Coordinates of C-alpha atoms and ligand atoms in Angstrom, one line a residue:
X1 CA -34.3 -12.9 -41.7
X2 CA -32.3 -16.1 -40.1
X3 CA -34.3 -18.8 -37.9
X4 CA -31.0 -18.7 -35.4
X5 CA -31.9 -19.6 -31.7
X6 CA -29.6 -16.5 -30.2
X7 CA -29.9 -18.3 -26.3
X8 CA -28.2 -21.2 -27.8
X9 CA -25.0 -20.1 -29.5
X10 CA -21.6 -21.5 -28.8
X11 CA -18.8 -20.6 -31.2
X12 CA -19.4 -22.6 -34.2
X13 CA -19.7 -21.8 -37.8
X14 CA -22.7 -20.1 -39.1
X15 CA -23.1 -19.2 -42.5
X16 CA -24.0 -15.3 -43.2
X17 CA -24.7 -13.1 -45.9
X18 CA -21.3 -12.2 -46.9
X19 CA -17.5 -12.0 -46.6
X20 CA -15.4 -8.8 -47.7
X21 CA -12.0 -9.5 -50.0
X22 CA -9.6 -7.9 -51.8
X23 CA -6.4 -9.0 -53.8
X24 CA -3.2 -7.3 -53.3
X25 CA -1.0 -8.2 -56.7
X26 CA 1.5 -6.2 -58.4
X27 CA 1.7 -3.4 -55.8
X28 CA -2.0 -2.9 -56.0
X29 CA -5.2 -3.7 -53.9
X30 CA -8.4 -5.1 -56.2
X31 CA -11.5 -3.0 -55.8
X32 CA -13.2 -4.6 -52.4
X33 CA -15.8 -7.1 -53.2
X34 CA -19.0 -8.8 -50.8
X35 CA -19.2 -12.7 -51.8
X36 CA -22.1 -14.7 -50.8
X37 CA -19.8 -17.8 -51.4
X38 CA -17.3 -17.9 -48.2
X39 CA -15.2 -20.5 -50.0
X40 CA -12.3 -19.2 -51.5
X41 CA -9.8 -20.1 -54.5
X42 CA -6.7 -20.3 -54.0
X43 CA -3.0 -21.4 -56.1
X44 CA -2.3 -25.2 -54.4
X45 CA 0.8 -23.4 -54.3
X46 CA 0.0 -20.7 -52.1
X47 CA 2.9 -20.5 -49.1
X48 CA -0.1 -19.7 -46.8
X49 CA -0.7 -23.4 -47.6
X50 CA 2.7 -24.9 -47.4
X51 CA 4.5 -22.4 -45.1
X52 CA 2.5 -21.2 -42.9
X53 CA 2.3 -17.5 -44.2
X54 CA -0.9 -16.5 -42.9
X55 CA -2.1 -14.5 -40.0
X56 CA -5.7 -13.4 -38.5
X57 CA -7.7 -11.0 -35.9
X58 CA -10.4 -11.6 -33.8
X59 CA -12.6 -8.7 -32.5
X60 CA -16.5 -8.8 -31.7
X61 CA -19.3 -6.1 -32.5
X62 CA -22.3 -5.6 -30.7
X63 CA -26.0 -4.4 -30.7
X64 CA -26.4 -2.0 -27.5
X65 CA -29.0 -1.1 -24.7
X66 CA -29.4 1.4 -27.5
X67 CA -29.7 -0.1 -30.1
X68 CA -26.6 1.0 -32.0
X69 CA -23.9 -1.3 -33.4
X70 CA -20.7 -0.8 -31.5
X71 CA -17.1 -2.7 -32.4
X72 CA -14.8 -2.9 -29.8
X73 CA -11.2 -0.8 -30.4
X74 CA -10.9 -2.0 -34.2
X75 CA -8.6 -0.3 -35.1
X76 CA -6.5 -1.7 -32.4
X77 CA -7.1 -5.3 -34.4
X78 CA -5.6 -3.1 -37.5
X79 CA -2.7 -2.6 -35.6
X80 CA -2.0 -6.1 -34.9
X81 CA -2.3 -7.6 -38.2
X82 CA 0.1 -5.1 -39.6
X83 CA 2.6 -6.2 -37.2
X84 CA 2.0 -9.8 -38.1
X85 CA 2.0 -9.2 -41.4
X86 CA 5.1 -7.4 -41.5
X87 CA 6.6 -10.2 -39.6
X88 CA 5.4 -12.3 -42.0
X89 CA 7.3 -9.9 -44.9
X90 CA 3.7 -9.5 -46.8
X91 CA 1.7 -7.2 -48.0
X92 CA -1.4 -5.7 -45.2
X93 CA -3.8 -3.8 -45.6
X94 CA -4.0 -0.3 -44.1
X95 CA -5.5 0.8 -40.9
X96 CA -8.2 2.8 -42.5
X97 CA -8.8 -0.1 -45.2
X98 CA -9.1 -2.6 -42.5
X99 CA -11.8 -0.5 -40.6
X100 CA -13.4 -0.2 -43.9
X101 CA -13.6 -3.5 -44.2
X102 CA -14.7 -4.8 -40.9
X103 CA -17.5 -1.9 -41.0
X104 CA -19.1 -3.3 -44.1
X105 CA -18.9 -7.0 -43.6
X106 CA -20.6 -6.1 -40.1
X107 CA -23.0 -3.5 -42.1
X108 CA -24.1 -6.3 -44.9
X109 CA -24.4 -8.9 -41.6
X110 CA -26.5 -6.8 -39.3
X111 CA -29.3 -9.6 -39.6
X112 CA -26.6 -11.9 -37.7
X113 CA -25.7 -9.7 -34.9
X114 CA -27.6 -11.5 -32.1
X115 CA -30.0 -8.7 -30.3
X116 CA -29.1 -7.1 -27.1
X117 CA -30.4 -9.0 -24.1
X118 CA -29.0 -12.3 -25.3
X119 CA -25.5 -11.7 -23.8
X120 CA -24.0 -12.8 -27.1
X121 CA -22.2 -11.0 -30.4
X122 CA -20.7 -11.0 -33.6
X123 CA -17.7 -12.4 -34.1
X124 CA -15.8 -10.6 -36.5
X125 CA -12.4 -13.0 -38.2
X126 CA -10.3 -10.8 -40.4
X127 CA -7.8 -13.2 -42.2
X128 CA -4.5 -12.2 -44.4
X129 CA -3.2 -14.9 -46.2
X130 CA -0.2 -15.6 -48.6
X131 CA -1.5 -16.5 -52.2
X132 CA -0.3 -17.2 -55.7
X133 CA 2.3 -19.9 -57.2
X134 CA 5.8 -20.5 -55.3
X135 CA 7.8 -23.0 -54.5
X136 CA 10.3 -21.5 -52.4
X137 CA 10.5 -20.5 -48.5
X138 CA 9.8 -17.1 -48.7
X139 CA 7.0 -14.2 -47.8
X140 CA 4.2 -13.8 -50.7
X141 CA 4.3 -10.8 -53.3
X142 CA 0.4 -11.6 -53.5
X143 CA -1.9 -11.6 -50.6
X144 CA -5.5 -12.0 -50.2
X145 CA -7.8 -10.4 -47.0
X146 CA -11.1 -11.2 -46.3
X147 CA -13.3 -10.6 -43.4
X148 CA -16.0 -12.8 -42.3
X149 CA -18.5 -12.7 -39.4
X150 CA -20.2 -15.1 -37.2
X151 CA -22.6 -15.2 -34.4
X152 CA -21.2 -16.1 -31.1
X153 CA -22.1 -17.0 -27.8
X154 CA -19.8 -18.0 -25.0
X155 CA -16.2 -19.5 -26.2
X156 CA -16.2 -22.2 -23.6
X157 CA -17.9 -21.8 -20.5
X158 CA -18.0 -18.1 -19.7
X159 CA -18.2 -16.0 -16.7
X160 CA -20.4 -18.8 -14.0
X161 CA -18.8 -21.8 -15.5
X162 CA -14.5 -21.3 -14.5
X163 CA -12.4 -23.8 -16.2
X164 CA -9.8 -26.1 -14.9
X165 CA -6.6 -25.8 -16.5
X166 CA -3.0 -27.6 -16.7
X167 CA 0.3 -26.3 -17.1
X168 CA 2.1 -27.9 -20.3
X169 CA 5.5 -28.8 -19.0
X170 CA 6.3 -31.0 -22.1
X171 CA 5.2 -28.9 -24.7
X172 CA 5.4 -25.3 -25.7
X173 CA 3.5 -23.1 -28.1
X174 CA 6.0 -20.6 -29.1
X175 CA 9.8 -20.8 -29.0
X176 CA 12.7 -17.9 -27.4
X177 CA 12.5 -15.2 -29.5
X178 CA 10.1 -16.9 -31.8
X179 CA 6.2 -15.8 -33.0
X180 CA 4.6 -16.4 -29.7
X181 CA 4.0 -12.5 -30.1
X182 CA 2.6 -12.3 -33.7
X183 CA -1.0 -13.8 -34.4
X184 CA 0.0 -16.4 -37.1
X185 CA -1.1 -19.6 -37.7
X186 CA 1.6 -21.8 -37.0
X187 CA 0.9 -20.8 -32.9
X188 CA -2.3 -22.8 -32.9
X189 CA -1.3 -25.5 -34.9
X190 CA 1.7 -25.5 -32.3
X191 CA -0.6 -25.6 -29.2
X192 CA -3.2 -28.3 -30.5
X193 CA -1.7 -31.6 -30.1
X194 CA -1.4 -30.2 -26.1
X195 CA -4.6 -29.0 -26.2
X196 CA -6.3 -32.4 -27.7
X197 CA -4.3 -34.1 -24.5
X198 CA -5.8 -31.6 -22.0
X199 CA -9.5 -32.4 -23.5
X200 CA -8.9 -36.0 -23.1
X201 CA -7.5 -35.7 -19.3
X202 CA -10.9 -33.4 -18.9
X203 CA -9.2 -29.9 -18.8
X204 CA -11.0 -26.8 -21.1
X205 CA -7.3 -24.8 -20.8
X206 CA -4.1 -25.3 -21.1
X207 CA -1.6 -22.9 -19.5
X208 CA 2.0 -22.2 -21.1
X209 CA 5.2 -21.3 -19.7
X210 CA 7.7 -19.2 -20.9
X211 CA 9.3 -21.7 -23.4
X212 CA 13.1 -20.4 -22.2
X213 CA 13.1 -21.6 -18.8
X214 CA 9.9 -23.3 -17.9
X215 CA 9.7 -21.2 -14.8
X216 CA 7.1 -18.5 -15.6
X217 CA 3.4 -18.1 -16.8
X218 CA 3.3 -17.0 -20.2
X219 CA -0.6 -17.8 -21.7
X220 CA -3.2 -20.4 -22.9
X221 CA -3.4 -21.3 -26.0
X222 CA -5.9 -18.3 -27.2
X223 CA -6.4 -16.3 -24.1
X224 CA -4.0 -14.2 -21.6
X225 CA -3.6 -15.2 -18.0
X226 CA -4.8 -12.5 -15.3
X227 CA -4.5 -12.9 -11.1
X228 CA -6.1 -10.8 -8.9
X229 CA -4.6 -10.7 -5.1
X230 CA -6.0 -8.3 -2.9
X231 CA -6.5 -5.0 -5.2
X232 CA -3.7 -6.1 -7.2
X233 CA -4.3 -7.1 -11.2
X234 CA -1.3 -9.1 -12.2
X235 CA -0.5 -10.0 -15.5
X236 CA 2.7 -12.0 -17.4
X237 CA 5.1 -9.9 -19.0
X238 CA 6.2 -12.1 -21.7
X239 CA 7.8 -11.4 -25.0
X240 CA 6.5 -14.8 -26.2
X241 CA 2.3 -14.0 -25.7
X242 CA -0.2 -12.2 -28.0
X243 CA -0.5 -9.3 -27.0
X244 CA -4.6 -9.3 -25.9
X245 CA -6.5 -6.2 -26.8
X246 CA -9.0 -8.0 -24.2
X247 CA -6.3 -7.8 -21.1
X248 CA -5.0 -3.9 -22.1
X249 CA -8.2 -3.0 -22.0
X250 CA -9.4 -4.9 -18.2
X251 CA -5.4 -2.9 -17.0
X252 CA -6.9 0.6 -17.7
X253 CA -10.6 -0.3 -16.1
X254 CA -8.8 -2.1 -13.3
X255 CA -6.9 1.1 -12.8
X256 CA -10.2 2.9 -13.2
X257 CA -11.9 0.9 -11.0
X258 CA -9.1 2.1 -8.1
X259 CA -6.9 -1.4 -8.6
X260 CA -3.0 -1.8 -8.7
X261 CA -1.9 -3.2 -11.9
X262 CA 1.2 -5.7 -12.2
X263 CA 2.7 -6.5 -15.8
X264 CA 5.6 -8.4 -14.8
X265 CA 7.1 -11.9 -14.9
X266 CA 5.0 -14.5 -12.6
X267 CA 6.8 -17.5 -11.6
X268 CA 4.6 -20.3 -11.1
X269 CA 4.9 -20.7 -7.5
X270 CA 2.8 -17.6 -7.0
X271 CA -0.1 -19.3 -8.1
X272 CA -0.3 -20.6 -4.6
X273 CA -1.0 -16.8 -3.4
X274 CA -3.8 -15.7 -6.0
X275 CA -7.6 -15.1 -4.6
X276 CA -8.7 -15.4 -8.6
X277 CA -7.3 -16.3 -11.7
X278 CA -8.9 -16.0 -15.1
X279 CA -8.4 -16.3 -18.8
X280 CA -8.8 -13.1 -21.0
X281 CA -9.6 -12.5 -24.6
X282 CA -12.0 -11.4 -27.3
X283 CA -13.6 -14.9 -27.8
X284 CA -13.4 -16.0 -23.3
X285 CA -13.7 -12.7 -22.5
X286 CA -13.2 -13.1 -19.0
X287 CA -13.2 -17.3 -18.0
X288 CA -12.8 -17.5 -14.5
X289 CA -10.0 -20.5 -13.9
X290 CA -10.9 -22.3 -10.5
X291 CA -7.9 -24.8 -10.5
X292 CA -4.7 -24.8 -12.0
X293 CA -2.8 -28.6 -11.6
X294 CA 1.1 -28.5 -12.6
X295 CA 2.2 -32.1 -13.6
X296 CA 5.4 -33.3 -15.5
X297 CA 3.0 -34.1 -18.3
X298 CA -0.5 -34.1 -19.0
X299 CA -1.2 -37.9 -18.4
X300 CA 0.6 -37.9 -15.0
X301 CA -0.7 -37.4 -11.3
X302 CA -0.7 -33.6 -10.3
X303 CA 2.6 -32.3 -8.1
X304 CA 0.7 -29.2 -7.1
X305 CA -3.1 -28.3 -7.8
X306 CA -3.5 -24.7 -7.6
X307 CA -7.3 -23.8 -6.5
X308 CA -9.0 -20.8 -6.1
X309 CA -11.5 -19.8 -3.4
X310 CA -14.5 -19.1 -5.4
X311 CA -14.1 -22.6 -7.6
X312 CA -18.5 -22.7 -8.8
X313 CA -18.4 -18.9 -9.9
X314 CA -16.4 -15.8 -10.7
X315 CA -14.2 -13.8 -8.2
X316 CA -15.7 -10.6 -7.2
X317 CA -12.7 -8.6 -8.8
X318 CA -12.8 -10.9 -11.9
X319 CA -16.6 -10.3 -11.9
X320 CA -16.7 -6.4 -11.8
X321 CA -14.0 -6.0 -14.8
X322 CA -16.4 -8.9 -16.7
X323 CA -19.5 -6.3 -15.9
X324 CA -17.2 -3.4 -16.7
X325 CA -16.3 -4.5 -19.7
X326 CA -19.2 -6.2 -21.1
X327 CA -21.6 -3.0 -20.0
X328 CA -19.0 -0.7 -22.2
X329 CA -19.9 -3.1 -25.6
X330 CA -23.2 -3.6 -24.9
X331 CA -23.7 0.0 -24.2
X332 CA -25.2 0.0 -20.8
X333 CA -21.9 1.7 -19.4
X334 CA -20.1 5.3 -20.8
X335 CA -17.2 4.1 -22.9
X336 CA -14.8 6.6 -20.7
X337 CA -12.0 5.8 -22.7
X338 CA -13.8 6.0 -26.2
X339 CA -13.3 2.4 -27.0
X340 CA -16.1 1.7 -29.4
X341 CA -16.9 2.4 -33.2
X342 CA -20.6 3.5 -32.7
X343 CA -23.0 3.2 -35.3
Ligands
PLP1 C1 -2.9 -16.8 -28.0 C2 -3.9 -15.8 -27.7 N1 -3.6 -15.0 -26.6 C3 -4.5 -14.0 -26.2 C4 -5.6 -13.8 -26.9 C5 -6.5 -12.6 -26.5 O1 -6.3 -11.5 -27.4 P1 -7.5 -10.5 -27.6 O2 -7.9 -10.0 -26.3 O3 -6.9 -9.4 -28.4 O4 -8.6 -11.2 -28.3 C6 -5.9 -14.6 -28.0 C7 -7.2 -14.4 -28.8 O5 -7.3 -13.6 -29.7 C8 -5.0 -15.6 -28.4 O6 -5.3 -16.3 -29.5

């Protein structure tokens, strides 16, 4: 039993009972272990160190109405960090050894999933990372996965509290044709230096532009961007975002809930016609943003402050897909599209 006060989680680190590894050297994956000990040991030569070669997931399970565990669409997660990983040019596991894995670091944790009723869940952070001695640039022949869980409650503010956000017209967190797509390290690092600036003005988000021509909405730093107007979702198309397991799934239960849905490119002038906008994403879930400024840089007066209608609270649209969604993890809603792993 844990002493953990569930009504007054954020998203910081809590130690649990264990995290899930394996080693993949020589062609071969080591038997898959529990540690008590999170820390790891690595090779100070490891190009996950030095060159970045490392990438991650993010997905959440849940105790339900029911009281059954349910994770939401692993095995999209799986997915994911195959593609990063082969971006990357290492070694990942496979689909069905990445469910594995996620289901027995969440089975050995149950006493850390926070109970249903306190709106909160376990975060669940599978990491793949480049290990073992080399000097040169190039993609690891060993890798090392683990997957660790932690209790979380809201990201940042959550559903009543919207955020205020800033475009970053002086910096961008993924280049043309570059691993804005892929969920690897270096993308953070790239967007904290703007983000440290956006705390200090008093912003919680930062809101990127495609990096070619500065002209549309691309993402924040760890969430999609969604617009509602009218009965219309809209969404960026963007080669250069992650694409959010979160925002596929609020398209098909905005369809679902009679909505159009828009996946297209969103020039920033159409800000001025949303009713709502939000941020999206495993960790936000759904962040309502109440005003959006654009500036020539962070530090500099607004040229055009975007704000919505319902600044104080959610949008009624953004507020149905939030109770949509939520009600399908918690299990208060039918999963109609068979999103969960039940258990
Ligand atoms: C850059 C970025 N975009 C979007 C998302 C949302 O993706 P998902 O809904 O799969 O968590 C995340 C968070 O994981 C992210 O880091």
């Amino acid at each position: 039993m844990n002493n953990i006060d569930w009504s007054k989680l954020g998203f910081s680190y809590i130690k649990t009972n264990t995290m899930v590894c394996s080693r993949y050297k020589e062609g071969r994956w080591s038997p898959v272990e529990s540690c008590t000990d999170d820390r790891i040991t690595l090779d100070s030569l490891s190009a996950s160190l030095h060159y970045g070669v490392e990438c991650f997931e993010g997905l959440k399970a849940f105790y339900g109405k029911d009281g059954k565990i349910r994770i939401f669409r692993p095995e999209e997660n799986a997915r994911r960090l195959i593609r990063s990983a082969a971006y990357l040019g290492i070694e990942a596991p496979s689909e069905e050894m990445f469910l594995g894995m996620v289901l027995r670091a969440v089975s050995e944790n149950k006493d850390f999933i926070p109970p249903y009723g306190s709106r909160a869940s376990l975060y669940i952070r599978p990491l793949l990372i480049g290990v073992g001695p080399q000097l040169g640039v190039k993609p690891s022949s060993e890798t090392f996965f683990s997957v660790l869980v932690n209790p979380v409650g809201a990201y940042a503010g959550g559903i009543d509290d919207p955020a205020r956000a800033v475009i970053a017209r002086e910096y961008d967190r993924a280049a043309p044709h570059g691993s804005g797509s892929y969920k690897v390290g270096g993308n953070y690092a790239a967007s904290l230096y703007a983000g440290m600036q956006a705390g200090k003005a008093g912003y919680q988000a930062v809101l990127y532009l495609d990096p070619k021509e500065h002209k549309y909405i691309d993402e924040f730093s760890s969430s999609n961007f969604f617009a509602v107007k009218g009965n219309t979702y809209i969404t960026p198309y963007s080669e250069t975002i992650l694409p959010s397991i979160t925002n596929k799934s609020l398209c098909q239960l905005a369809e679902y809930l009679g909505m159009k849905v828009e996946r297209r490119a969103i020039p920033t002038e159409e800000l001025a016609s949303f009713d709502e906008t939000g941020e999206c994403g495993t960790a936000v879930v759904i962040t309502p943003v109440s005003v959006i400024e654009d500036k020539p840089s962070i530090q500099a007066a607004p040229t055009v402050v975007y704000s919505y209608k319902n600044a104080g609270a959610p949008g009624t649209k953004s507020r149905k897909l939030y109770d949509k969604i939520t009600g399908i993890q918690y299990g208060e809603e039918p999963d109609i599209f068979g999103w969960c792993t039940v258990y």
